[in-house]
PDB file of C-alpha atoms and ligand atoms in Angstrom:
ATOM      1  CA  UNK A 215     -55.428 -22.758 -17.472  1.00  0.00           C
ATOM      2  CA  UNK A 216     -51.628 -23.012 -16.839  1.00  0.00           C
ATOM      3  CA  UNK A 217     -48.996 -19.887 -17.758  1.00  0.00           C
ATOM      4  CA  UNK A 218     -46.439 -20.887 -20.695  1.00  0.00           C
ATOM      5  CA  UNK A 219     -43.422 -18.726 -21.235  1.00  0.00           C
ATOM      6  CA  UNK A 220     -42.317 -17.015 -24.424  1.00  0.00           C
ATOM      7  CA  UNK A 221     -43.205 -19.786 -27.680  1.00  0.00           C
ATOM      8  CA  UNK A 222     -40.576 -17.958 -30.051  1.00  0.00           C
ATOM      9  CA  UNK A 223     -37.479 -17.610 -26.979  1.00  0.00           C
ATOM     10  CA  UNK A 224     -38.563 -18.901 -24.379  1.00  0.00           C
ATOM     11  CA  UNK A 225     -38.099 -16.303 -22.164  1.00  0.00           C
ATOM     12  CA  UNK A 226     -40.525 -14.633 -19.830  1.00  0.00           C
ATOM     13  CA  UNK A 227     -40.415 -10.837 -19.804  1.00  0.00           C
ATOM     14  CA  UNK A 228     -43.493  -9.175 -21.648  1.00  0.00           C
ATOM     15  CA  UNK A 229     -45.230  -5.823 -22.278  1.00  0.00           C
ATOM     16  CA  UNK A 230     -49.062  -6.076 -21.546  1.00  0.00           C
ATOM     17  CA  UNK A 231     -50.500  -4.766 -24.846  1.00  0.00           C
ATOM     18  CA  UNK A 232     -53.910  -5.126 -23.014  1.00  0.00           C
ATOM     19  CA  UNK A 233     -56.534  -7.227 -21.595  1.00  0.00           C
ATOM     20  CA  UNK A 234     -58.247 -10.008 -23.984  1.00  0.00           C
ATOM     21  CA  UNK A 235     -61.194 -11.793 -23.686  1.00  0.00           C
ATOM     22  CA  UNK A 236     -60.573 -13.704 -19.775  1.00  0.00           C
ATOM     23  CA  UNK A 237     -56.428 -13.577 -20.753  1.00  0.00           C
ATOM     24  CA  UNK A 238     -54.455 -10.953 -21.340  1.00  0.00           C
ATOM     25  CA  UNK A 239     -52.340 -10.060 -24.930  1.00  0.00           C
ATOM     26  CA  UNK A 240     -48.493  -9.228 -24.322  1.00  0.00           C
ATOM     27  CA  UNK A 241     -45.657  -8.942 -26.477  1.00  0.00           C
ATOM     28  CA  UNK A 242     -42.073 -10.199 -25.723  1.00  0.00           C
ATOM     29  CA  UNK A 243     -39.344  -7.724 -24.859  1.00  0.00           C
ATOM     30  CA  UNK A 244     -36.770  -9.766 -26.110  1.00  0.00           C
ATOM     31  CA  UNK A 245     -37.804 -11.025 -29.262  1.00  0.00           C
ATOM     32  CA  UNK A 246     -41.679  -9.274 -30.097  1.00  0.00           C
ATOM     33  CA  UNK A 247     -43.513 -12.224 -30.405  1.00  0.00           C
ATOM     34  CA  UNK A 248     -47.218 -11.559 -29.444  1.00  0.00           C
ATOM     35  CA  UNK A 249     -48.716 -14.388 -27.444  1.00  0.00           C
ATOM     36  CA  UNK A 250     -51.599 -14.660 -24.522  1.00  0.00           C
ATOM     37  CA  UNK A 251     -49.317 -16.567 -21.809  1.00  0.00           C
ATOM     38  CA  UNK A 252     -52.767 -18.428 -20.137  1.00  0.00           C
ATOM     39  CA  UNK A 253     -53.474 -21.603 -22.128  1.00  0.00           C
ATOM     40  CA  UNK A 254     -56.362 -24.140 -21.757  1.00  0.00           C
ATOM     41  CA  UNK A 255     -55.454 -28.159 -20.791  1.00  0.00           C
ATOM     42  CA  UNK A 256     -56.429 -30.858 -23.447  1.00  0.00           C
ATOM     43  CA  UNK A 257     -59.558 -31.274 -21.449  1.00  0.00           C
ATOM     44  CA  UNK A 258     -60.549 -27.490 -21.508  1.00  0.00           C
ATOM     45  CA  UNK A 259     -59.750 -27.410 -25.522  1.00  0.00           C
ATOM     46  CA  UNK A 260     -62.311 -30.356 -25.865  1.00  0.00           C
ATOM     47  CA  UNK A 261     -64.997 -27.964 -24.256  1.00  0.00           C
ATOM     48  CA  UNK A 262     -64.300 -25.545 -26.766  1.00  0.00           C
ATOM     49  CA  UNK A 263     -64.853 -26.630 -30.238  1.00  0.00           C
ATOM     50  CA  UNK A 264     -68.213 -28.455 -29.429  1.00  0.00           C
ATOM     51  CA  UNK A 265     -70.993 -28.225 -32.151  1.00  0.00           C
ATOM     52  CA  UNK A 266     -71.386 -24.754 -31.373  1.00  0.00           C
ATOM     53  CA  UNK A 267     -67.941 -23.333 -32.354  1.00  0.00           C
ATOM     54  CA  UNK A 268     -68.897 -23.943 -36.107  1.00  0.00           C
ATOM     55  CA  UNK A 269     -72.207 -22.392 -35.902  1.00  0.00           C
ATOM     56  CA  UNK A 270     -73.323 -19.186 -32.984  1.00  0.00           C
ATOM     57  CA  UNK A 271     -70.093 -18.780 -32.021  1.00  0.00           C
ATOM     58  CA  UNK A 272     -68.587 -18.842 -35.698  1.00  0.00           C
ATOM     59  CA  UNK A 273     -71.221 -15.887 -36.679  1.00  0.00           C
ATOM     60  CA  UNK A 274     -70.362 -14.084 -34.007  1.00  0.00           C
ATOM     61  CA  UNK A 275     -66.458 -14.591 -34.465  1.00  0.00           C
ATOM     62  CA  UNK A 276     -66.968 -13.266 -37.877  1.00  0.00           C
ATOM     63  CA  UNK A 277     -67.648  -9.255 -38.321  1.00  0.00           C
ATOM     64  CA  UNK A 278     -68.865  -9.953 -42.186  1.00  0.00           C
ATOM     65  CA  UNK A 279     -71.139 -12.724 -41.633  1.00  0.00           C
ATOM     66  CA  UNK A 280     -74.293 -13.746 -39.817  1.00  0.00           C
ATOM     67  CA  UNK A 281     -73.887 -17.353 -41.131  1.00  0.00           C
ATOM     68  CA  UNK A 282     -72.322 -20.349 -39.966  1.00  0.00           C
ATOM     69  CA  UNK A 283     -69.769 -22.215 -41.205  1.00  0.00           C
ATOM     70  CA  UNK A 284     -71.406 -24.795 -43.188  1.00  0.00           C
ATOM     71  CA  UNK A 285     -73.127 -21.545 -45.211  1.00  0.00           C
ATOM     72  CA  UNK A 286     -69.761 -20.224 -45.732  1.00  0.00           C
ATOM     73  CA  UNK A 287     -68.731 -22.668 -47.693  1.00  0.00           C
ATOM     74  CA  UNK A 288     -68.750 -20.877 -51.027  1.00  0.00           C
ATOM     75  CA  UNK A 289     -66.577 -17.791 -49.736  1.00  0.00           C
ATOM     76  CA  UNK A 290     -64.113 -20.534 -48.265  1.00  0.00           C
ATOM     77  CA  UNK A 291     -64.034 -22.552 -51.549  1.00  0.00           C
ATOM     78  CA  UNK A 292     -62.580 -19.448 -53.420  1.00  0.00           C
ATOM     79  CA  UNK A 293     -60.077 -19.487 -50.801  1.00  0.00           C
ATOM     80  CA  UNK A 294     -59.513 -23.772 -51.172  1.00  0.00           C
ATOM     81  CA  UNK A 295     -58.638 -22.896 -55.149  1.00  0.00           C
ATOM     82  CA  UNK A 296     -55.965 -20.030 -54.535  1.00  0.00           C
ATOM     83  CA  UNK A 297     -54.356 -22.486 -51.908  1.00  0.00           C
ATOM     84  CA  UNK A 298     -54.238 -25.281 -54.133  1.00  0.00           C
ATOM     85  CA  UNK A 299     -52.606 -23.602 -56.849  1.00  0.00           C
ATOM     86  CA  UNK A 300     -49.695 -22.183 -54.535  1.00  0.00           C
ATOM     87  CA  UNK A 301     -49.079 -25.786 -54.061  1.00  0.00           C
ATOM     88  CA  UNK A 302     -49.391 -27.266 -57.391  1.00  0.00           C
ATOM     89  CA  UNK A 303     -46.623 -25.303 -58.013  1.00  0.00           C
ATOM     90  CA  UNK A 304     -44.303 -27.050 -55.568  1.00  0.00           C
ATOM     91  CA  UNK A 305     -46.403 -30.652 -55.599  1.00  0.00           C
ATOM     92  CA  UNK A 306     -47.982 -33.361 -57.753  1.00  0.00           C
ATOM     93  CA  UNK A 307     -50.945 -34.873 -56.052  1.00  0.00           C
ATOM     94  CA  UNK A 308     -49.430 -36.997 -52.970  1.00  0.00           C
ATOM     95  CA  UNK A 309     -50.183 -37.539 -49.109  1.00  0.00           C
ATOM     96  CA  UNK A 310     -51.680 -34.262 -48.087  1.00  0.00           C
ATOM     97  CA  UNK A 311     -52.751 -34.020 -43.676  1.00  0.00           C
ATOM     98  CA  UNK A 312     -55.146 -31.247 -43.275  1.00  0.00           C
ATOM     99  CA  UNK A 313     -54.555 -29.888 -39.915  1.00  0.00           C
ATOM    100  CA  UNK A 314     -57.791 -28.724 -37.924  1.00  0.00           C
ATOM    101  CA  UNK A 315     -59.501 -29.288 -41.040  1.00  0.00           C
ATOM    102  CA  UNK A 316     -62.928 -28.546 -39.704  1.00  0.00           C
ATOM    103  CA  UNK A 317     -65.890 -29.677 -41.952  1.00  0.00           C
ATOM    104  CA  UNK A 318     -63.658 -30.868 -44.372  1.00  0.00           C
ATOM    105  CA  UNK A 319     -64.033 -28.437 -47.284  1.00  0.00           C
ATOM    106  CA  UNK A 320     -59.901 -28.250 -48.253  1.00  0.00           C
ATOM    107  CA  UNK A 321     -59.636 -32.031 -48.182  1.00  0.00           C
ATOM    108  CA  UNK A 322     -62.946 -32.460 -50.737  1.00  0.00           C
ATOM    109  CA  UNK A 323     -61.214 -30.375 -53.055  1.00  0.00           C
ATOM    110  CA  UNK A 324     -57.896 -31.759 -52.878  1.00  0.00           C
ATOM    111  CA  UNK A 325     -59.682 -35.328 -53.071  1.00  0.00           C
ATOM    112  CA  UNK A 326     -60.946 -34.153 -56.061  1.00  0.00           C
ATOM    113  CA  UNK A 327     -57.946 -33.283 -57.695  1.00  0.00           C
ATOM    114  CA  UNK A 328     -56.037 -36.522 -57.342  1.00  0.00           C
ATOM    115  CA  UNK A 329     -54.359 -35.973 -52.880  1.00  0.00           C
ATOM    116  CA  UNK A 330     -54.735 -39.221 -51.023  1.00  0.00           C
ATOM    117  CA  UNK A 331     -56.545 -36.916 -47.971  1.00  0.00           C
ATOM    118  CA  UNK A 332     -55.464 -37.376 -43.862  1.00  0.00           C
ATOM    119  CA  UNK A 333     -56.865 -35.038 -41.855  1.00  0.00           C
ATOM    120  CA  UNK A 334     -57.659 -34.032 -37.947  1.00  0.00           C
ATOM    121  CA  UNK A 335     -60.204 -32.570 -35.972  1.00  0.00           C
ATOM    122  CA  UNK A 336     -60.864 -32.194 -32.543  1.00  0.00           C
ATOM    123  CA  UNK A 337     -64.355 -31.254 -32.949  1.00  0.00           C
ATOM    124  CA  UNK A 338     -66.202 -34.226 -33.217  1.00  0.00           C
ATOM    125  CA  UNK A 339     -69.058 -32.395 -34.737  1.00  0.00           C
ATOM    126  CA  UNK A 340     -66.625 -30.807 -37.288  1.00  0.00           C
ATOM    127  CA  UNK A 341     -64.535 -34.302 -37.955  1.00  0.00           C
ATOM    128  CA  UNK A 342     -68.086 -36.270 -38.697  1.00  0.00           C
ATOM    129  CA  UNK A 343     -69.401 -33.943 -40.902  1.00  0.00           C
ATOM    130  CA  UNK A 344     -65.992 -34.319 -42.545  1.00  0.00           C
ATOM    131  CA  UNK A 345     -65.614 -38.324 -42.367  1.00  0.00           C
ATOM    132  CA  UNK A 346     -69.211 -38.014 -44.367  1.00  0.00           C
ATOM    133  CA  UNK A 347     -68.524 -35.352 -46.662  1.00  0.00           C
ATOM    134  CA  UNK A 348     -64.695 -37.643 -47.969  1.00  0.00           C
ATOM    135  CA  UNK A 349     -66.343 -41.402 -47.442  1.00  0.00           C
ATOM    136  CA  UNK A 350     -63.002 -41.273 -45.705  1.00  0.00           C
ATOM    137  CA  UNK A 351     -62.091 -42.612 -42.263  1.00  0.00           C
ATOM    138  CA  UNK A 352     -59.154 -40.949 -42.162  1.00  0.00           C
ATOM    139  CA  UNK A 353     -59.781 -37.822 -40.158  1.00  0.00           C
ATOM    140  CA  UNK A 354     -59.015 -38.602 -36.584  1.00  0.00           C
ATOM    141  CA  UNK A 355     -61.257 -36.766 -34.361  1.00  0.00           C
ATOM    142  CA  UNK A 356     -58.243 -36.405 -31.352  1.00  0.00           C
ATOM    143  CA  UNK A 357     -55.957 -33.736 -30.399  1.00  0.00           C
ATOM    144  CA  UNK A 358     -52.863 -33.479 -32.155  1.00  0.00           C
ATOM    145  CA  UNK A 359     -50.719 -34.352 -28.931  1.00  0.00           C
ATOM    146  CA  UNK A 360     -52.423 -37.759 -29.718  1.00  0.00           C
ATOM    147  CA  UNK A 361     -51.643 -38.343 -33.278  1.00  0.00           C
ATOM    148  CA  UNK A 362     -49.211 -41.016 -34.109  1.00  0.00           C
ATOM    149  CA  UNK A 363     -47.979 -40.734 -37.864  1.00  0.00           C
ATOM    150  CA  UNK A 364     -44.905 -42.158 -39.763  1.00  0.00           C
ATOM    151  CA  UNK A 365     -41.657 -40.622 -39.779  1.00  0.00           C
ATOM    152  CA  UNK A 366     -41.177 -38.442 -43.643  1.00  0.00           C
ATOM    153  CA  UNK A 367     -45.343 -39.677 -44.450  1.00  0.00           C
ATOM    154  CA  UNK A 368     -46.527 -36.497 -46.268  1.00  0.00           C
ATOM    155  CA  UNK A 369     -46.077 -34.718 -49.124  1.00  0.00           C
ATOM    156  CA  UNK A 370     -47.943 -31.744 -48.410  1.00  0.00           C
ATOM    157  CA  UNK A 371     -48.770 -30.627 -44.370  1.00  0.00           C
ATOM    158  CA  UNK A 372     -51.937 -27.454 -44.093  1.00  0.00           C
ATOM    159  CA  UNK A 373     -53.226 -25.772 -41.530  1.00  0.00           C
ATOM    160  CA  UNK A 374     -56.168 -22.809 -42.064  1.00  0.00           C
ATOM    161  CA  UNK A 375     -56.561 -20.501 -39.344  1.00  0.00           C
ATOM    162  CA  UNK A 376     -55.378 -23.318 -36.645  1.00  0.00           C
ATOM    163  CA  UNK A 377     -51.758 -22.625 -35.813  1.00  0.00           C
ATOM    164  CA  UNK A 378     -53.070 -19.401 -33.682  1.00  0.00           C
ATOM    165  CA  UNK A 379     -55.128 -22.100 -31.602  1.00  0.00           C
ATOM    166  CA  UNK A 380     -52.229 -23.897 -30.901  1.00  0.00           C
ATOM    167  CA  UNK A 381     -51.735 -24.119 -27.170  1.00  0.00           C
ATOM    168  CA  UNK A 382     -48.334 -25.700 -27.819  1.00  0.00           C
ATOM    169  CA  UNK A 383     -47.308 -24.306 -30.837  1.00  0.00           C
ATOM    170  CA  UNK A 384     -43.589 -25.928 -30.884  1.00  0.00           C
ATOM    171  CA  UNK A 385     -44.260 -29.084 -30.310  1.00  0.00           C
ATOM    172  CA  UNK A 386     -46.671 -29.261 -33.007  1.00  0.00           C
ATOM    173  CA  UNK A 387     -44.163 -27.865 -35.170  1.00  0.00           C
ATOM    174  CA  UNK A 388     -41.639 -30.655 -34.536  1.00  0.00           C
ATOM    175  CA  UNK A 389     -44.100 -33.573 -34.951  1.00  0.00           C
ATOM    176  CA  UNK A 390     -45.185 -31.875 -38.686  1.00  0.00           C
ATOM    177  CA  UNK A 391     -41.476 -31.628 -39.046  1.00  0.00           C
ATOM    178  CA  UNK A 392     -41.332 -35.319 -38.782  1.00  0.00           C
ATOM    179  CA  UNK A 393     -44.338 -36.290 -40.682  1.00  0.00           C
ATOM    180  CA  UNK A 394     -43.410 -34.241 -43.495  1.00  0.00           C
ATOM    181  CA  UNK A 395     -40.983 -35.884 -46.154  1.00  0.00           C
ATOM    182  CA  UNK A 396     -37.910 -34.124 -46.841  1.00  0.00           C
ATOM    183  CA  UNK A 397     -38.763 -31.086 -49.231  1.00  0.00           C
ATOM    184  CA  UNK A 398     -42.447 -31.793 -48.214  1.00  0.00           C
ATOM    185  CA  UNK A 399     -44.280 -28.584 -47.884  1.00  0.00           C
ATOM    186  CA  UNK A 400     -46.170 -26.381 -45.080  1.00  0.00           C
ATOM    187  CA  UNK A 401     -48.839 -24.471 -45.657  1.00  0.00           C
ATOM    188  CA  UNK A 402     -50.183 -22.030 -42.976  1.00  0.00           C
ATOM    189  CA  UNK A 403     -52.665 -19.299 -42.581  1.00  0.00           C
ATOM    190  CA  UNK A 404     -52.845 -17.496 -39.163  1.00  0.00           C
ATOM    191  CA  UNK A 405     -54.161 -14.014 -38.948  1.00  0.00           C
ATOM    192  CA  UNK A 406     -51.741 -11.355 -39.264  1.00  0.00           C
ATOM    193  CA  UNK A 407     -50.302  -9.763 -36.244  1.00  0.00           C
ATOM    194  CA  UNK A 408     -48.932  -6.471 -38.324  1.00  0.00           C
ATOM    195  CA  UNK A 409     -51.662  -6.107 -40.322  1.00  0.00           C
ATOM    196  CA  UNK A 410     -53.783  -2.951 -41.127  1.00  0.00           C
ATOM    197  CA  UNK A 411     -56.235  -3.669 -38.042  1.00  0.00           C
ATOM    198  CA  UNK A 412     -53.335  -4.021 -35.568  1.00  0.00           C
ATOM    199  CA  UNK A 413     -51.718  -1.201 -36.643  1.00  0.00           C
ATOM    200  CA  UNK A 414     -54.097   1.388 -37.296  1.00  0.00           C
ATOM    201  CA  UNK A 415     -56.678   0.088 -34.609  1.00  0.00           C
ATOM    202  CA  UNK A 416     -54.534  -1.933 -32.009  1.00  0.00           C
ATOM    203  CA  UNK A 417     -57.686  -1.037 -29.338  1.00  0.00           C
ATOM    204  CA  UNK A 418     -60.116  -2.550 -31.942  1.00  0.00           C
ATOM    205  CA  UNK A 419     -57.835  -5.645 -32.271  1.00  0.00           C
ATOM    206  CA  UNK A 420     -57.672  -6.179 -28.680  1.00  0.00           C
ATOM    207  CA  UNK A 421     -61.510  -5.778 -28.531  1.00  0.00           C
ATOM    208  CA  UNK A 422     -62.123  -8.774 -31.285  1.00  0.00           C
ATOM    209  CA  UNK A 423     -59.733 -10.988 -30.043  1.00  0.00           C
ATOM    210  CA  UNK A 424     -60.801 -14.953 -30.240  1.00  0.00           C
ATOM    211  CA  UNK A 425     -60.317 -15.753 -26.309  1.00  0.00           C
ATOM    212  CA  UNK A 426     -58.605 -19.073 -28.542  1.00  0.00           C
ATOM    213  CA  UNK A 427     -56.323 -17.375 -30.607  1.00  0.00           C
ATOM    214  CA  UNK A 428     -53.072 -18.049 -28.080  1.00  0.00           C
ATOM    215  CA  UNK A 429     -50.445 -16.449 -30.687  1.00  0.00           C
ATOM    216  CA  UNK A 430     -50.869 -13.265 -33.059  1.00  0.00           C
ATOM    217  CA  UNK A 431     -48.107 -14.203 -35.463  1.00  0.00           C
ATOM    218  CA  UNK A 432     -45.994 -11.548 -37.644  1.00  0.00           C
ATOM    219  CA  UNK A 433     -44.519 -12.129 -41.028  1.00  0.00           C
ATOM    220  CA  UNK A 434     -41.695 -11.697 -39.300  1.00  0.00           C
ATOM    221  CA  UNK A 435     -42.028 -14.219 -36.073  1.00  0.00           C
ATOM    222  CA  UNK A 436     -43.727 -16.898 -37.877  1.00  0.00           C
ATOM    223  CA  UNK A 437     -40.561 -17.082 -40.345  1.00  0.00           C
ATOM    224  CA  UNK A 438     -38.550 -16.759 -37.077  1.00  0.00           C
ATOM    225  CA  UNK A 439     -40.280 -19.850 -35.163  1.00  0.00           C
ATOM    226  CA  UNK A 440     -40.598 -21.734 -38.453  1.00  0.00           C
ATOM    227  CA  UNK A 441     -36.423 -21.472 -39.422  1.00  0.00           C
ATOM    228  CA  UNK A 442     -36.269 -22.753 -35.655  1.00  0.00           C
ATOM    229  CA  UNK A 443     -37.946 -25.559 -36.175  1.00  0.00           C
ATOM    230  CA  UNK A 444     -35.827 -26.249 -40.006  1.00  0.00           C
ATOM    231  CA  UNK A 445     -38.564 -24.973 -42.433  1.00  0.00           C
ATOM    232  CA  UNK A 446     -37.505 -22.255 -44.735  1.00  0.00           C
ATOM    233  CA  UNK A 447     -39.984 -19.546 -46.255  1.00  0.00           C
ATOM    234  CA  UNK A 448     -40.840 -19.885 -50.036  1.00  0.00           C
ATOM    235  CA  UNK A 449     -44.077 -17.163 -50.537  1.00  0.00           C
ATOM    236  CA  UNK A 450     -46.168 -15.211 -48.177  1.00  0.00           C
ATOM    237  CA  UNK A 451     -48.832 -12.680 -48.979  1.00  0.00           C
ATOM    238  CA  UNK A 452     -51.650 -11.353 -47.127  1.00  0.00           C
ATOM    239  CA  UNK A 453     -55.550 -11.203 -47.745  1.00  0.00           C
ATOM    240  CA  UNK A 454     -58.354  -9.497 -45.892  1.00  0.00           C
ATOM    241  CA  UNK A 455     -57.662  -6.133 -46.782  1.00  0.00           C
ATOM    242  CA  UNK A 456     -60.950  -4.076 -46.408  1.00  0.00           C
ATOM    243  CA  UNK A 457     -61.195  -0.252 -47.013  1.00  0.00           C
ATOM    244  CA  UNK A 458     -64.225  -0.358 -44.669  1.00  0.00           C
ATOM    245  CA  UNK A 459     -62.117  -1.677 -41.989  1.00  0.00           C
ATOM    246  CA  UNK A 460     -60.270   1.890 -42.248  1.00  0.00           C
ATOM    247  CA  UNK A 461     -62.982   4.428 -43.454  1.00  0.00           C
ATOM    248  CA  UNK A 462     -66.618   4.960 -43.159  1.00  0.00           C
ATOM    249  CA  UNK A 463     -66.681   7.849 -45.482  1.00  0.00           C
ATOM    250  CA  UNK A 464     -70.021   6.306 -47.703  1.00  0.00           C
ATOM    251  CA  UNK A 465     -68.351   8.196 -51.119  1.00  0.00           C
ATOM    252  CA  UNK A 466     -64.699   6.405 -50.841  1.00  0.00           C
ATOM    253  CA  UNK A 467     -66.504   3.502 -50.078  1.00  0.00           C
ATOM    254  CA  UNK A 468     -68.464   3.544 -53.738  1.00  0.00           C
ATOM    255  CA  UNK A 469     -65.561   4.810 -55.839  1.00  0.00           C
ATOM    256  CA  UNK A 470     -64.036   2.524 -57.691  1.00  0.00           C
ATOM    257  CA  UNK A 471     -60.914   3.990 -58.600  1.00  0.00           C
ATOM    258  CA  UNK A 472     -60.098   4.993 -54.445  1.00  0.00           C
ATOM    259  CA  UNK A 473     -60.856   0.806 -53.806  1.00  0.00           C
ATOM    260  CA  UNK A 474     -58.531   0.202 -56.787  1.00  0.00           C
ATOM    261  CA  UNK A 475     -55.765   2.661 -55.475  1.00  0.00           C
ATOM    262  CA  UNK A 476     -56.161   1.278 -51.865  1.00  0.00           C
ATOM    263  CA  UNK A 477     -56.575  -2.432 -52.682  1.00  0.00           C
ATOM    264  CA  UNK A 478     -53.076  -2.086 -55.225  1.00  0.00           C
ATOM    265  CA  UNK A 479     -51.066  -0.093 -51.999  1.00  0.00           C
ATOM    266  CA  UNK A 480     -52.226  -2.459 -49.877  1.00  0.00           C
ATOM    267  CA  UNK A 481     -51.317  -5.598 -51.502  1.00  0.00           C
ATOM    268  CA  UNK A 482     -47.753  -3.652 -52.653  1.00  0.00           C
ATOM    269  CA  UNK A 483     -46.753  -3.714 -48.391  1.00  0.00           C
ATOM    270  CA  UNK A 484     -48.339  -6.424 -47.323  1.00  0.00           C
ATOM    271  CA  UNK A 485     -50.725  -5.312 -45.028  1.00  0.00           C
ATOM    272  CA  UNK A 486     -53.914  -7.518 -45.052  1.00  0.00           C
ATOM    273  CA  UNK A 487     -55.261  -8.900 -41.666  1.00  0.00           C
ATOM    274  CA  UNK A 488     -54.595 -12.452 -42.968  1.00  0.00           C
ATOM    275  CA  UNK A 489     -51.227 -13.694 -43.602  1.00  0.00           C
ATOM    276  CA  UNK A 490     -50.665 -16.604 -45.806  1.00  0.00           C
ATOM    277  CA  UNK A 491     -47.388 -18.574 -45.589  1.00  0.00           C
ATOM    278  CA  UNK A 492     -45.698 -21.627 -47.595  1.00  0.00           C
ATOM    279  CA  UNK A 493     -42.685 -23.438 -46.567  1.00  0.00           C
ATOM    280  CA  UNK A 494     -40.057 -26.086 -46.885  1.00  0.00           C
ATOM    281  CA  UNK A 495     -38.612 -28.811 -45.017  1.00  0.00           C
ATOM    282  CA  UNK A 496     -35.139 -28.305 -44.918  1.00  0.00           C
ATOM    283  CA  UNK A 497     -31.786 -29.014 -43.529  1.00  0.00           C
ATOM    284  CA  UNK A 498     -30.708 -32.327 -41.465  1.00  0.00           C
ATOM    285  CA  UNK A 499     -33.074 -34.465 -39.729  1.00  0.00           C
ATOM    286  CA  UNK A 500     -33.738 -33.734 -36.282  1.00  0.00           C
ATOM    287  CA  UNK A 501     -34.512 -35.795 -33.801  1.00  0.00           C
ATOM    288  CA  UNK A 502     -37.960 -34.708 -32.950  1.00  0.00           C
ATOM    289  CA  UNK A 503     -38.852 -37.560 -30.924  1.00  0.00           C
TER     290      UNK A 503
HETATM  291 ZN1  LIG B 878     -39.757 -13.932 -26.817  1.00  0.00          ZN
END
């Protein structure tokens, strides 16, 4: 493990919000991003995400489930859909790169629908399953710091619930910066940093934090690090918003009319524990090596 400094400013003067998994979580006194400051090498990452990140450990990552990932494929479908039709509104059917695209369940849809599909993986359980699943030899099973793309090669750049795993969050920024084409489009889902668990339950958050989850990003600091970089926001909203997470009163769980009332407020602010994020390429090009 090696100690980074601030990934939003830099800087390196932090509250300790408490003590996560083997790390600990802080937040920045200068600028409030959230970040554990211990970070794995390439070679620790590796030992990670073997076979058994997408199956024990992905049960027990997951409250709501006591399956594996390859069983939770319908649940993650509905979410593949509701992506794809955020960016059919800013995208005909192009170059799309998947980013830690796992088993491969975004690219088969976007296949599907007409995208000439990239992605990577550094699970190599997770990137054959994939390379199967597409009769496609374009995932790369490699860490990102070792993917080599064209300058302005993709229409459309995604990454689902990978840019908190990021041990080097910038610098992946900057090379999807480059890749993308100018205008080309960044999707991101990360979980949400001021959402209702962190708020209401920061203890409980703290608790259930993935040991590999290096950043808890904000509305507010993603946008921040992303306008750094030269992407501006287009939409956000959140998802995950569960009354049980809040209550265990048995009779507000079974009306329908107090889920209706909560699940309306809590769409309204924008408090869900996932945040989901689309932006834009913009400005100048920068020389991102
Ligand atoms: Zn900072």
């Amino acid at each position: 493990m090696k100690k980074v400094n601030c990934d939003l400013c830099g800087k390196n003067s932090y509250k300790i919000l408490g003590k996560a998994s083997e790390n600990i979580l802080v937040k920045c006194k200068l600028c409030g991003h959230i970040y554990m400051p211990y970070r794995p090498t390439k070679e620790e990452m590796i030992e990670i995400y073997n076979e058994d990140y997408f199956g024990e450990m992905y049960i027990n990552g997951n409250e709501k489930a006591d399956y594996n990932y390859l069983e939770d494929k319908p649940n993650i479908l509905k979410f593949v859909k509701k992506r794809f039709a955020t960016i059919h509104k800013y995208k005909k059917p192009g170059k799309i790169l998947d980013i830690g695209c796992a088993m491969g369940f975004y690219l088969e849809y976007a296949q599907k629908v007409g995208w000439d599909v990239y992605g990577i993986e550094i699970s190599e359980y997770a990137a054959n399953y994939a390379k199967e699943l597409l009769g496609n030899r374009k995932v790369y099973n490699k860490a990102i710091e070792d993917i080599k793309f064209k300058k302005n090669y993709f229409d459309v750049i995604t990454m689902w619930l990978v840019f908190e795993h990021m041990v080097d969050p910038i610098s992946t920024l900057k090379k999807i910066f480059k890749w993308l084409k100018p205008d080309g489009i960044l999707g991101i889902k990360v979980p949400n940093g001021d959402g209702i668990t962190f708020r209401s339950n920061l203890n409980k958050w703290i608790i259930q934090h993935p040991a590999d989850h290096y950043c808890d990003y904000t509305p507010d600091t993603l946008e921040r690090i992303m306008s750094q970089i030269g992407f501006e926001l287009l939409e956000y909203e959140t998802e995950g918003i569960y009354l049980e997470r809040l209550t265990d009163k048995e009779a507000w769980l079974k009306s329908n009319e107090i889920i209706d009332f909560y699940n309306n407020t809590a769409k309204k602010v924008n408090i869900g524990d996932s945040l989901v994020m689309f932006f834009k390429k913009i400005g100048e090009e920068k020389n991102y090596g």
